[in-house]
């Protein structure tokens, strides 16, 4: 499930980077985004250690003050 979410996100990223869009590419873009949103819950299953969470919280606090 995580791989499906990552794949959809990568596909979305590649499609967004195009300079010209057709109806077909816009449909593919929409499909990739919908696929990601259906599978994004897989990331919630991944647990973060307390030390990793503390590092992320500290970095976010530092960035918000800049």
mmCIF file with all atom_site columns, N, CA and C in Angstrom:
data_model
loop_
_atom_site.group_PDB
_atom_site.id
_atom_site.type_symbol
_atom_site.label_atom_id
_atom_site.label_alt_id
_atom_site.label_comp_id
_atom_site.label_asym_id
_atom_site.label_entity_id
_atom_site.label_seq_id
_atom_site.pdbx_PDB_ins_code
_atom_site.Cartn_x
_atom_site.Cartn_y
_atom_site.Cartn_z
_atom_site.occupancy
_atom_site.B_iso_or_equiv
_atom_site.pdbx_formal_charge
_atom_site.auth_seq_id
_atom_site.auth_comp_id
_atom_site.auth_asym_id
_atom_site.auth_atom_id
_atom_site.pdbx_PDB_model_num
ATOM 1   N N  . UNK A 1 1  ? 0.816  -1.186 0.000   1.00 0.00 ? 1  UNK A N  1
ATOM 2   C CA . UNK A 1 1  ? 0.000  0.000  0.000   1.00 0.00 ? 1  UNK A CA 1
ATOM 3   C C  . UNK A 1 1  ? 0.870  1.264  0.000   1.00 0.00 ? 1  UNK A C  1
ATOM 4   N N  . UNK A 1 2  ? 1.969  1.240  0.748   1.00 0.00 ? 2  UNK A N  1
ATOM 5   C CA . UNK A 1 2  ? 2.876  2.390  0.748   1.00 0.00 ? 2  UNK A CA 1
ATOM 6   C C  . UNK A 1 2  ? 3.458  2.590  -0.646  1.00 0.00 ? 2  UNK A C  1
ATOM 7   N N  . UNK A 1 3  ? 3.836  1.501  -1.285  1.00 0.00 ? 3  UNK A N  1
ATOM 8   C CA . UNK A 1 3  ? 4.418  1.606  -2.630  1.00 0.00 ? 3  UNK A CA 1
ATOM 9   C C  . UNK A 1 3  ? 3.407  2.181  -3.622  1.00 0.00 ? 3  UNK A C  1
ATOM 10  N N  . UNK A 1 4  ? 2.149  1.837  -3.464  1.00 0.00 ? 4  UNK A N  1
ATOM 11  C CA . UNK A 1 4  ? 1.114  2.389  -4.338  1.00 0.00 ? 4  UNK A CA 1
ATOM 12  C C  . UNK A 1 4  ? 0.979  3.888  -4.159  1.00 0.00 ? 4  UNK A C  1
ATOM 13  N N  . UNK A 1 5  ? 1.050  4.345  -2.913  1.00 0.00 ? 5  UNK A N  1
ATOM 14  C CA . UNK A 1 5  ? 0.968  5.779  -2.635  1.00 0.00 ? 5  UNK A CA 1
ATOM 15  C C  . UNK A 1 5  ? 2.185  6.508  -3.195  1.00 0.00 ? 5  UNK A C  1
ATOM 16  N N  . UNK A 1 6  ? 3.356  5.921  -3.015  1.00 0.00 ? 6  UNK A N  1
ATOM 17  C CA . UNK A 1 6  ? 4.587  6.534  -3.534  1.00 0.00 ? 6  UNK A CA 1
ATOM 18  C C  . UNK A 1 6  ? 4.547  6.576  -5.060  1.00 0.00 ? 6  UNK A C  1
ATOM 19  N N  . UNK A 1 7  ? 4.096  5.492  -5.648  1.00 0.00 ? 7  UNK A N  1
ATOM 20  C CA . UNK A 1 7  ? 4.014  5.450  -7.122  1.00 0.00 ? 7  UNK A CA 1
ATOM 21  C C  . UNK A 1 7  ? 3.062  6.523  -7.644  1.00 0.00 ? 7  UNK A C  1
ATOM 22  N N  . UNK A 1 8  ? 1.897  6.662  -7.016  1.00 0.00 ? 8  UNK A N  1
ATOM 23  C CA . UNK A 1 8  ? 0.929  7.670  -7.445  1.00 0.00 ? 8  UNK A CA 1
ATOM 24  C C  . UNK A 1 8  ? 1.503  9.072  -7.279  1.00 0.00 ? 8  UNK A C  1
ATOM 25  N N  . UNK A 1 9  ? 2.218  9.295  -6.189  1.00 0.00 ? 9  UNK A N  1
ATOM 26  C CA . UNK A 1 9  ? 2.823  10.605 -5.955  1.00 0.00 ? 9  UNK A CA 1
ATOM 27  C C  . UNK A 1 9  ? 3.909  10.910 -6.991  1.00 0.00 ? 9  UNK A C  1
ATOM 28  N N  . UNK A 1 10 ? 4.713  9.912  -7.317  1.00 0.00 ? 10 UNK A N  1
ATOM 29  C CA . UNK A 1 10 ? 5.752  10.098 -8.345  1.00 0.00 ? 10 UNK A CA 1
ATOM 30  C C  . UNK A 1 10 ? 5.127  10.360 -9.709  1.00 0.00 ? 10 UNK A C  1
ATOM 31  N N  . UNK A 1 11 ? 4.079  9.611  -10.024 1.00 0.00 ? 11 UNK A N  1
ATOM 32  C CA . UNK A 1 11 ? 3.402  9.803  -11.307 1.00 0.00 ? 11 UNK A CA 1
ATOM 33  C C  . UNK A 1 11 ? 2.804  11.209 -11.374 1.00 0.00 ? 11 UNK A C  1
ATOM 34  N N  . UNK A 1 12 ? 2.188  11.636 -10.287 1.00 0.00 ? 12 UNK A N  1
ATOM 35  C CA . UNK A 1 12 ? 1.623  12.991 -10.227 1.00 0.00 ? 12 UNK A CA 1
ATOM 36  C C  . UNK A 1 12 ? 2.719  14.032 -10.440 1.00 0.00 ? 12 UNK A C  1
ATOM 37  N N  . UNK A 1 13 ? 3.843  13.837 -9.765  1.00 0.00 ? 13 UNK A N  1
ATOM 38  C CA . UNK A 1 13 ? 4.961  14.778 -9.876  1.00 0.00 ? 13 UNK A CA 1
ATOM 39  C C  . UNK A 1 13 ? 5.480  14.866 -11.310 1.00 0.00 ? 13 UNK A C  1
ATOM 40  N N  . UNK A 1 14 ? 5.606  13.720 -11.956 1.00 0.00 ? 14 UNK A N  1
ATOM 41  C CA . UNK A 1 14 ? 6.084  13.719 -13.344 1.00 0.00 ? 14 UNK A CA 1
ATOM 42  C C  . UNK A 1 14 ? 5.085  14.403 -14.275 1.00 0.00 ? 14 UNK A C  1
ATOM 43  N N  . UNK A 1 15 ? 3.815  14.160 -14.066 1.00 0.00 ? 15 UNK A N  1
ATOM 44  C CA . UNK A 1 15 ? 2.803  14.774 -14.916 1.00 0.00 ? 15 UNK A CA 1
ATOM 45  C C  . UNK A 1 15 ? 2.738  16.288 -14.717 1.00 0.00 ? 15 UNK A C  1
ATOM 46  N N  . UNK A 1 16 ? 2.906  16.740 -13.490 1.00 0.00 ? 16 UNK A N  1
ATOM 47  C CA . UNK A 1 16 ? 2.867  18.176 -13.194 1.00 0.00 ? 16 UNK A CA 1
ATOM 48  C C  . UNK A 1 16 ? 4.028  18.903 -13.858 1.00 0.00 ? 16 UNK A C  1
ATOM 49  N N  . UNK A 1 17 ? 5.153  18.228 -14.012 1.00 0.00 ? 17 UNK A N  1
ATOM 50  C CA . UNK A 1 17 ? 6.339  18.884 -14.557 1.00 0.00 ? 17 UNK A CA 1
ATOM 51  C C  . UNK A 1 17 ? 6.265  19.117 -16.071 1.00 0.00 ? 17 UNK A C  1
ATOM 52  N N  . UNK A 1 18 ? 5.228  18.616 -16.712 1.00 0.00 ? 18 UNK A N  1
ATOM 53  C CA . UNK A 1 18 ? 5.074  18.853 -18.152 1.00 0.00 ? 18 UNK A CA 1
ATOM 54  C C  . UNK A 1 18 ? 4.813  20.338 -18.411 1.00 0.00 ? 18 UNK A C  1
ATOM 55  N N  . UNK A 1 19 ? 5.239  20.793 -19.565 1.00 0.00 ? 19 UNK A N  1
ATOM 56  C CA . UNK A 1 19 ? 5.009  22.198 -19.900 1.00 0.00 ? 19 UNK A CA 1
ATOM 57  C C  . UNK A 1 19 ? 3.688  22.401 -20.631 1.00 0.00 ? 19 UNK A C  1
ATOM 58  N N  . UNK A 1 20 ? 3.217  21.377 -21.331 1.00 0.00 ? 20 UNK A N  1
ATOM 59  C CA . UNK A 1 20 ? 1.956  21.453 -22.064 1.00 0.00 ? 20 UNK A CA 1
ATOM 60  C C  . UNK A 1 20 ? 1.044  20.340 -21.583 1.00 0.00 ? 20 UNK A C  1
ATOM 61  N N  . UNK A 1 21 ? -0.238 20.641 -21.478 1.00 0.00 ? 21 UNK A N  1
ATOM 62  C CA . UNK A 1 21 ? -1.212 19.663 -21.003 1.00 0.00 ? 21 UNK A CA 1
ATOM 63  C C  . UNK A 1 21 ? -2.280 19.432 -22.055 1.00 0.00 ? 21 UNK A C  1
ATOM 64  N N  . UNK A 1 22 ? -2.688 18.192 -22.183 1.00 0.00 ? 22 UNK A N  1
ATOM 65  C CA . UNK A 1 22 ? -3.810 17.834 -23.043 1.00 0.00 ? 22 UNK A CA 1
ATOM 66  C C  . UNK A 1 22 ? -4.925 17.316 -22.139 1.00 0.00 ? 22 UNK A C  1
ATOM 67  N N  . UNK A 1 23 ? -6.067 17.048 -22.719 1.00 0.00 ? 23 UNK A N  1
ATOM 68  C CA . UNK A 1 23 ? -7.159 16.473 -21.932 1.00 0.00 ? 23 UNK A CA 1
ATOM 69  C C  . UNK A 1 23 ? -6.747 15.133 -21.343 1.00 0.00 ? 23 UNK A C  1
ATOM 70  N N  . UNK A 1 24 ? -5.993 14.372 -22.103 1.00 0.00 ? 24 UNK A N  1
ATOM 71  C CA . UNK A 1 24 ? -5.536 13.055 -21.642 1.00 0.00 ? 24 UNK A CA 1
ATOM 72  C C  . UNK A 1 24 ? -4.569 13.194 -20.459 1.00 0.00 ? 24 UNK A C  1
ATOM 73  N N  . UNK A 1 25 ? -3.631 14.136 -20.548 1.00 0.00 ? 25 UNK A N  1
ATOM 74  C CA . UNK A 1 25 ? -2.675 14.301 -19.451 1.00 0.00 ? 25 UNK A CA 1
ATOM 75  C C  . UNK A 1 25 ? -3.353 14.877 -18.206 1.00 0.00 ? 25 UNK A C  1
ATOM 76  N N  . UNK A 1 26 ? -4.361 15.733 -18.384 1.00 0.00 ? 26 UNK A N  1
ATOM 77  C CA . UNK A 1 26 ? -5.097 16.253 -17.235 1.00 0.00 ? 26 UNK A CA 1
ATOM 78  C C  . UNK A 1 26 ? -5.909 15.154 -16.552 1.00 0.00 ? 26 UNK A C  1
ATOM 79  N N  . UNK A 1 27 ? -6.460 14.257 -17.344 1.00 0.00 ? 27 UNK A N  1
ATOM 80  C CA . UNK A 1 27 ? -7.181 13.118 -16.784 1.00 0.00 ? 27 UNK A CA 1
ATOM 81  C C  . UNK A 1 27 ? -6.219 12.214 -16.016 1.00 0.00 ? 27 UNK A C  1
ATOM 82  N N  . UNK A 1 28 ? -5.043 11.962 -16.574 1.00 0.00 ? 28 UNK A N  1
ATOM 83  C CA . UNK A 1 28 ? -4.040 11.131 -15.898 1.00 0.00 ? 28 UNK A CA 1
ATOM 84  C C  . UNK A 1 28 ? -3.568 11.805 -14.611 1.00 0.00 ? 28 UNK A C  1
ATOM 85  N N  . UNK A 1 29 ? -3.424 13.115 -14.639 1.00 0.00 ? 29 UNK A N  1
ATOM 86  C CA . UNK A 1 29 ? -3.030 13.878 -13.460 1.00 0.00 ? 29 UNK A CA 1
ATOM 87  C C  . UNK A 1 29 ? -4.080 13.743 -12.356 1.00 0.00 ? 29 UNK A C  1
ATOM 88  N N  . UNK A 1 30 ? -5.328 13.884 -12.730 1.00 0.00 ? 30 UNK A N  1
ATOM 89  C CA . UNK A 1 30 ? -6.423 13.745 -11.773 1.00 0.00 ? 30 UNK A CA 1
ATOM 90  C C  . UNK A 1 30 ? -6.484 12.323 -11.209 1.00 0.00 ? 30 UNK A C  1
ATOM 91  N N  . UNK A 1 31 ? -6.294 11.339 -12.068 1.00 0.00 ? 31 UNK A N  1
ATOM 92  C CA . UNK A 1 31 ? -6.307 9.939  -11.622 1.00 0.00 ? 31 UNK A CA 1
ATOM 93  C C  . UNK A 1 31 ? -5.170 9.643  -10.645 1.00 0.00 ? 31 UNK A C  1
ATOM 94  N N  . UNK A 1 32 ? -3.982 10.164 -10.932 1.00 0.00 ? 32 UNK A N  1
ATOM 95  C CA . UNK A 1 32 ? -2.832 9.941  -10.042 1.00 0.00 ? 32 UNK A CA 1
ATOM 96  C C  . UNK A 1 32 ? -3.073 10.581 -8.679  1.00 0.00 ? 32 UNK A C  1
ATOM 97  N N  . UNK A 1 33 ? -3.652 11.767 -8.669  1.00 0.00 ? 33 UNK A N  1
ATOM 98  C CA . UNK A 1 33 ? -3.931 12.442 -7.409  1.00 0.00 ? 33 UNK A CA 1
ATOM 99  C C  . UNK A 1 33 ? -4.988 11.687 -6.603  1.00 0.00 ? 33 UNK A C  1
ATOM 100 N N  . UNK A 1 34 ? -6.028 11.233 -7.270  1.00 0.00 ? 34 UNK A N  1
ATOM 101 C CA . UNK A 1 34 ? -7.067 10.451 -6.588  1.00 0.00 ? 34 UNK A CA 1
ATOM 102 C C  . UNK A 1 34 ? -6.494 9.156  -6.033  1.00 0.00 ? 34 UNK A C  1
ATOM 103 N N  . UNK A 1 35 ? -5.630 8.514  -6.800  1.00 0.00 ? 35 UNK A N  1
ATOM 104 C CA . UNK A 1 35 ? -4.988 7.265  -6.360  1.00 0.00 ? 35 UNK A CA 1
ATOM 105 C C  . UNK A 1 35 ? -4.148 7.518  -5.110  1.00 0.00 ? 35 UNK A C  1
ATOM 106 N N  . UNK A 1 36 ? -3.408 8.623  -5.098  1.00 0.00 ? 36 UNK A N  1
ATOM 107 C CA . UNK A 1 36 ? -2.608 8.954  -3.921  1.00 0.00 ? 36 UNK A CA 1
ATOM 108 C C  . UNK A 1 36 ? -3.495 9.160  -2.701  1.00 0.00 ? 36 UNK A C  1
ATOM 109 N N  . UNK A 1 37 ? -4.575 9.916  -2.860  1.00 0.00 ? 37 UNK A N  1
ATOM 110 C CA . UNK A 1 37 ? -5.446 10.187 -1.722  1.00 0.00 ? 37 UNK A CA 1
ATOM 111 C C  . UNK A 1 37 ? -6.118 8.919  -1.198  1.00 0.00 ? 37 UNK A C  1
ATOM 112 N N  . UNK A 1 38 ? -6.380 7.962  -2.075  1.00 0.00 ? 38 UNK A N  1
ATOM 113 C CA . UNK A 1 38 ? -6.959 6.688  -1.629  1.00 0.00 ? 38 UNK A CA 1
ATOM 114 C C  . UNK A 1 38 ? -5.961 5.882  -0.808  1.00 0.00 ? 38 UNK A C  1
ATOM 115 N N  . UNK A 1 39 ? -4.670 6.024  -1.102  1.00 0.00 ? 39 UNK A N  1
ATOM 116 C CA . UNK A 1 39 ? -3.653 5.181  -0.474  1.00 0.00 ? 39 UNK A CA 1
ATOM 117 C C  . UNK A 1 39 ? -2.800 5.895  0.568   1.00 0.00 ? 39 UNK A C  1
ATOM 118 N N  . UNK A 1 40 ? -3.007 7.174  0.778   1.00 0.00 ? 40 UNK A N  1
ATOM 119 C CA . UNK A 1 40 ? -2.143 7.932  1.688   1.00 0.00 ? 40 UNK A CA 1
ATOM 120 C C  . UNK A 1 40 ? -2.240 7.461  3.132   1.00 0.00 ? 40 UNK A C  1
ATOM 121 N N  . UNK A 1 41 ? -3.300 6.775  3.488   1.00 0.00 ? 41 UNK A N  1
ATOM 122 C CA . UNK A 1 41 ? -3.450 6.256  4.840   1.00 0.00 ? 41 UNK A CA 1
ATOM 123 C C  . UNK A 1 41 ? -2.362 5.272  5.224   1.00 0.00 ? 41 UNK A C  1
ATOM 124 N N  . UNK A 1 42 ? -1.680 4.706  4.255   1.00 0.00 ? 42 UNK A N  1
ATOM 125 C CA . UNK A 1 42 ? -0.599 3.762  4.535   1.00 0.00 ? 42 UNK A CA 1
ATOM 126 C C  . UNK A 1 42 ? 0.530  4.428  5.298   1.00 0.00 ? 42 UNK A C  1
ATOM 127 N N  . UNK A 1 43 ? 0.698  5.721  5.109   1.00 0.00 ? 43 UNK A N  1
ATOM 128 C CA . UNK A 1 43 ? 1.765  6.430  5.810   1.00 0.00 ? 43 UNK A CA 1
ATOM 129 C C  . UNK A 1 43 ? 1.463  6.588  7.298   1.00 0.00 ? 43 UNK A C  1
ATOM 130 N N  . UNK A 1 44 ? 0.199  6.591  7.646   1.00 0.00 ? 44 UNK A N  1
ATOM 131 C CA . UNK A 1 44 ? -0.169 6.702  9.056   1.00 0.00 ? 44 UNK A CA 1
ATOM 132 C C  . UNK A 1 44 ? 0.238  5.463  9.838   1.00 0.00 ? 44 UNK A C  1
ATOM 133 N N  . UNK A 1 45 ? 0.318  4.341  9.134   1.00 0.00 ? 45 UNK A N  1
ATOM 134 C CA . UNK A 1 45 ? 0.689  3.089  9.781   1.00 0.00 ? 45 UNK A CA 1
ATOM 135 C C  . UNK A 1 45 ? 2.160  3.077  10.186  1.00 0.00 ? 45 UNK A C  1
ATOM 136 N N  . UNK A 1 46 ? 2.954  3.925  9.564   1.00 0.00 ? 46 UNK A N  1
ATOM 137 C CA . UNK A 1 46 ? 4.374  3.991  9.876   1.00 0.00 ? 46 UNK A CA 1
ATOM 138 C C  . UNK A 1 46 ? 4.544  4.782  11.167  1.00 0.00 ? 46 UNK A C  1
ATOM 139 N N  . UNK A 1 47 ? 5.208  4.208  12.121  1.00 0.00 ? 47 UNK A N  1
ATOM 140 C CA . UNK A 1 47 ? 5.364  4.877  13.410  1.00 0.00 ? 47 UNK A CA 1
ATOM 141 C C  . UNK A 1 47 ? 6.716  5.562  13.486  1.00 0.00 ? 47 UNK A C  1
ATOM 142 N N  . UNK A 1 48 ? 6.723  6.698  14.150  1.00 0.00 ? 48 UNK A N  1
ATOM 143 C CA . UNK A 1 48 ? 7.939  7.468  14.317  1.00 0.00 ? 48 UNK A CA 1
ATOM 144 C C  . UNK A 1 48 ? 8.400  7.313  15.766  1.00 0.00 ? 48 UNK A C  1
ATOM 145 N N  . UNK A 1 49 ? 9.697  7.125  15.937  1.00 0.00 ? 49 UNK A N  1
ATOM 146 C CA . UNK A 1 49 ? 10.228 7.007  17.288  1.00 0.00 ? 49 UNK A CA 1
ATOM 147 C C  . UNK A 1 49 ? 10.126 8.364  17.991  1.00 0.00 ? 49 UNK A C  1
ATOM 148 N N  . UNK A 1 50 ? 10.194 8.342  19.311  1.00 0.00 ? 50 UNK A N  1
ATOM 149 C CA . UNK A 1 50 ? 10.097 9.588  20.077  1.00 0.00 ? 50 UNK A CA 1
ATOM 150 C C  . UNK A 1 50 ? 11.243 10.539 19.749  1.00 0.00 ? 50 UNK A C  1
ATOM 151 N N  . UNK A 1 51 ? 12.444 9.992  19.575  1.00 0.00 ? 51 UNK A N  1
ATOM 152 C CA . UNK A 1 51 ? 13.588 10.859 19.269  1.00 0.00 ? 51 UNK A CA 1
ATOM 153 C C  . UNK A 1 51 ? 13.449 11.483 17.880  1.00 0.00 ? 51 UNK A C  1
ATOM 154 N N  . UNK A 1 52 ? 12.957 10.708 16.919  1.00 0.00 ? 52 UNK A N  1
ATOM 155 C CA . UNK A 1 52 ? 12.759 11.256 15.573  1.00 0.00 ? 52 UNK A CA 1
ATOM 156 C C  . UNK A 1 52 ? 11.675 12.321 15.590  1.00 0.00 ? 52 UNK A C  1
ATOM 157 N N  . UNK A 1 53 ? 10.604 12.081 16.341  1.00 0.00 ? 53 UNK A N  1
ATOM 158 C CA . UNK A 1 53 ? 9.531  13.068 16.443  1.00 0.00 ? 53 UNK A CA 1
ATOM 159 C C  . UNK A 1 53 ? 10.041 14.346 17.089  1.00 0.00 ? 53 UNK A C  1
ATOM 160 N N  . UNK A 1 54 ? 10.878 14.228 18.111  1.00 0.00 ? 54 UNK A N  1
ATOM 161 C CA . UNK A 1 54 ? 11.443 15.403 18.777  1.00 0.00 ? 54 UNK A CA 1
ATOM 162 C C  . UNK A 1 54 ? 12.299 16.213 17.808  1.00 0.00 ? 54 UNK A C  1
ATOM 163 N N  . UNK A 1 55 ? 13.097 15.527 16.970  1.00 0.00 ? 55 UNK A N  1
ATOM 164 C CA . UNK A 1 55 ? 13.928 16.223 15.985  1.00 0.00 ? 55 UNK A CA 1
ATOM 165 C C  . UNK A 1 55 ? 13.071 16.987 14.981  1.00 0.00 ? 55 UNK A C  1
ATOM 166 N N  . UNK A 1 56 ? 12.008 16.338 14.501  1.00 0.00 ? 56 UNK A N  1
ATOM 167 C CA . UNK A 1 56 ? 11.122 16.978 13.527  1.00 0.00 ? 56 UNK A CA 1
ATOM 168 C C  . UNK A 1 56 ? 10.430 18.176 14.160  1.00 0.00 ? 56 UNK A C  1
ATOM 169 N N  . UNK A 1 57 ? 9.932  18.000 15.376  1.00 0.00 ? 57 UNK A N  1
ATOM 170 C CA . UNK A 1 57 ? 9.271  19.108 16.067  1.00 0.00 ? 57 UNK A CA 1
ATOM 171 C C  . UNK A 1 57 ? 10.223 20.284 16.277  1.00 0.00 ? 57 UNK A C  1
ATOM 172 N N  . UNK A 1 58 ? 11.460 19.981 16.655  1.00 0.00 ? 58 UNK A N  1
ATOM 173 C CA . UNK A 1 58 ? 12.452 21.035 16.867  1.00 0.00 ? 58 UNK A CA 1
ATOM 174 C C  . UNK A 1 58 ? 12.755 21.773 15.567  1.00 0.00 ? 58 UNK A C  1
ATOM 175 N N  . UNK A 1 59 ? 12.899 21.024 14.492  1.00 0.00 ? 59 UNK A N  1
ATOM 176 C CA . UNK A 1 59 ? 13.193 21.647 13.197  1.00 0.00 ? 59 UNK A CA 1
ATOM 177 C C  . UNK A 1 59 ? 12.018 22.497 12.726  1.00 0.00 ? 59 UNK A C  1
ATOM 178 N N  . UNK A 1 60 ? 10.803 22.001 12.901  1.00 0.00 ? 60 UNK A N  1
ATOM 179 C CA . UNK A 1 60 ? 9.629  22.788 12.501  1.00 0.00 ? 60 UNK A CA 1
ATOM 180 C C  . UNK A 1 60 ? 9.521  24.063 13.321  1.00 0.00 ? 60 UNK A C  1
ATOM 181 N N  . UNK A 1 61 ? 9.834  23.977 14.606  1.00 0.00 ? 61 UNK A N  1
ATOM 182 C CA . UNK A 1 61 ? 9.792  25.170 15.457  1.00 0.00 ? 61 UNK A CA 1
ATOM 183 C C  . UNK A 1 61 ? 10.850 26.177 15.023  1.00 0.00 ? 61 UNK A C  1
ATOM 184 N N  . UNK A 1 62 ? 12.030 25.695 14.666  1.00 0.00 ? 62 UNK A N  1
ATOM 185 C CA . UNK A 1 62 ? 13.105 26.571 14.205  1.00 0.00 ? 62 UNK A CA 1
ATOM 186 C C  . UNK A 1 62 ? 12.723 27.245 12.894  1.00 0.00 ? 62 UNK A C  1
ATOM 187 N N  . UNK A 1 63 ? 12.153 26.482 11.969  1.00 0.00 ? 63 UNK A N  1
ATOM 188 C CA . UNK A 1 63 ? 11.765 27.043 10.667  1.00 0.00 ? 63 UNK A CA 1
ATOM 189 C C  . UNK A 1 63 ? 10.651 28.063 10.803  1.00 0.00 ? 63 UNK A C  1
ATOM 190 N N  . UNK A 1 64 ? 9.738  27.859 11.724  1.00 0.00 ? 64 UNK A N  1
ATOM 191 C CA . UNK A 1 64 ? 8.623  28.794 11.877  1.00 0.00 ? 64 UNK A CA 1
ATOM 192 C C  . UNK A 1 64 ? 9.071  30.120 12.475  1.00 0.00 ? 64 UNK A C  1
ATOM 193 N N  . UNK A 1 65 ? 10.210 30.121 13.193  1.00 0.00 ? 65 UNK A N  1
ATOM 194 C CA . UNK A 1 65 ? 10.714 31.351 13.784  1.00 0.00 ? 65 UNK A CA 1
ATOM 195 C C  . UNK A 1 65 ? 11.562 32.159 12.805  1.00 0.00 ? 65 UNK A C  1
ATOM 196 N N  . UNK A 1 66 ? 11.952 31.579 11.707  1.00 0.00 ? 66 UNK A N  1
ATOM 197 C CA . UNK A 1 66 ? 12.817 32.275 10.739  1.00 0.00 ? 66 UNK A CA 1
ATOM 198 C C  . UNK A 1 66 ? 12.050 33.123 9.793   1.00 0.00 ? 66 UNK A C  1
#
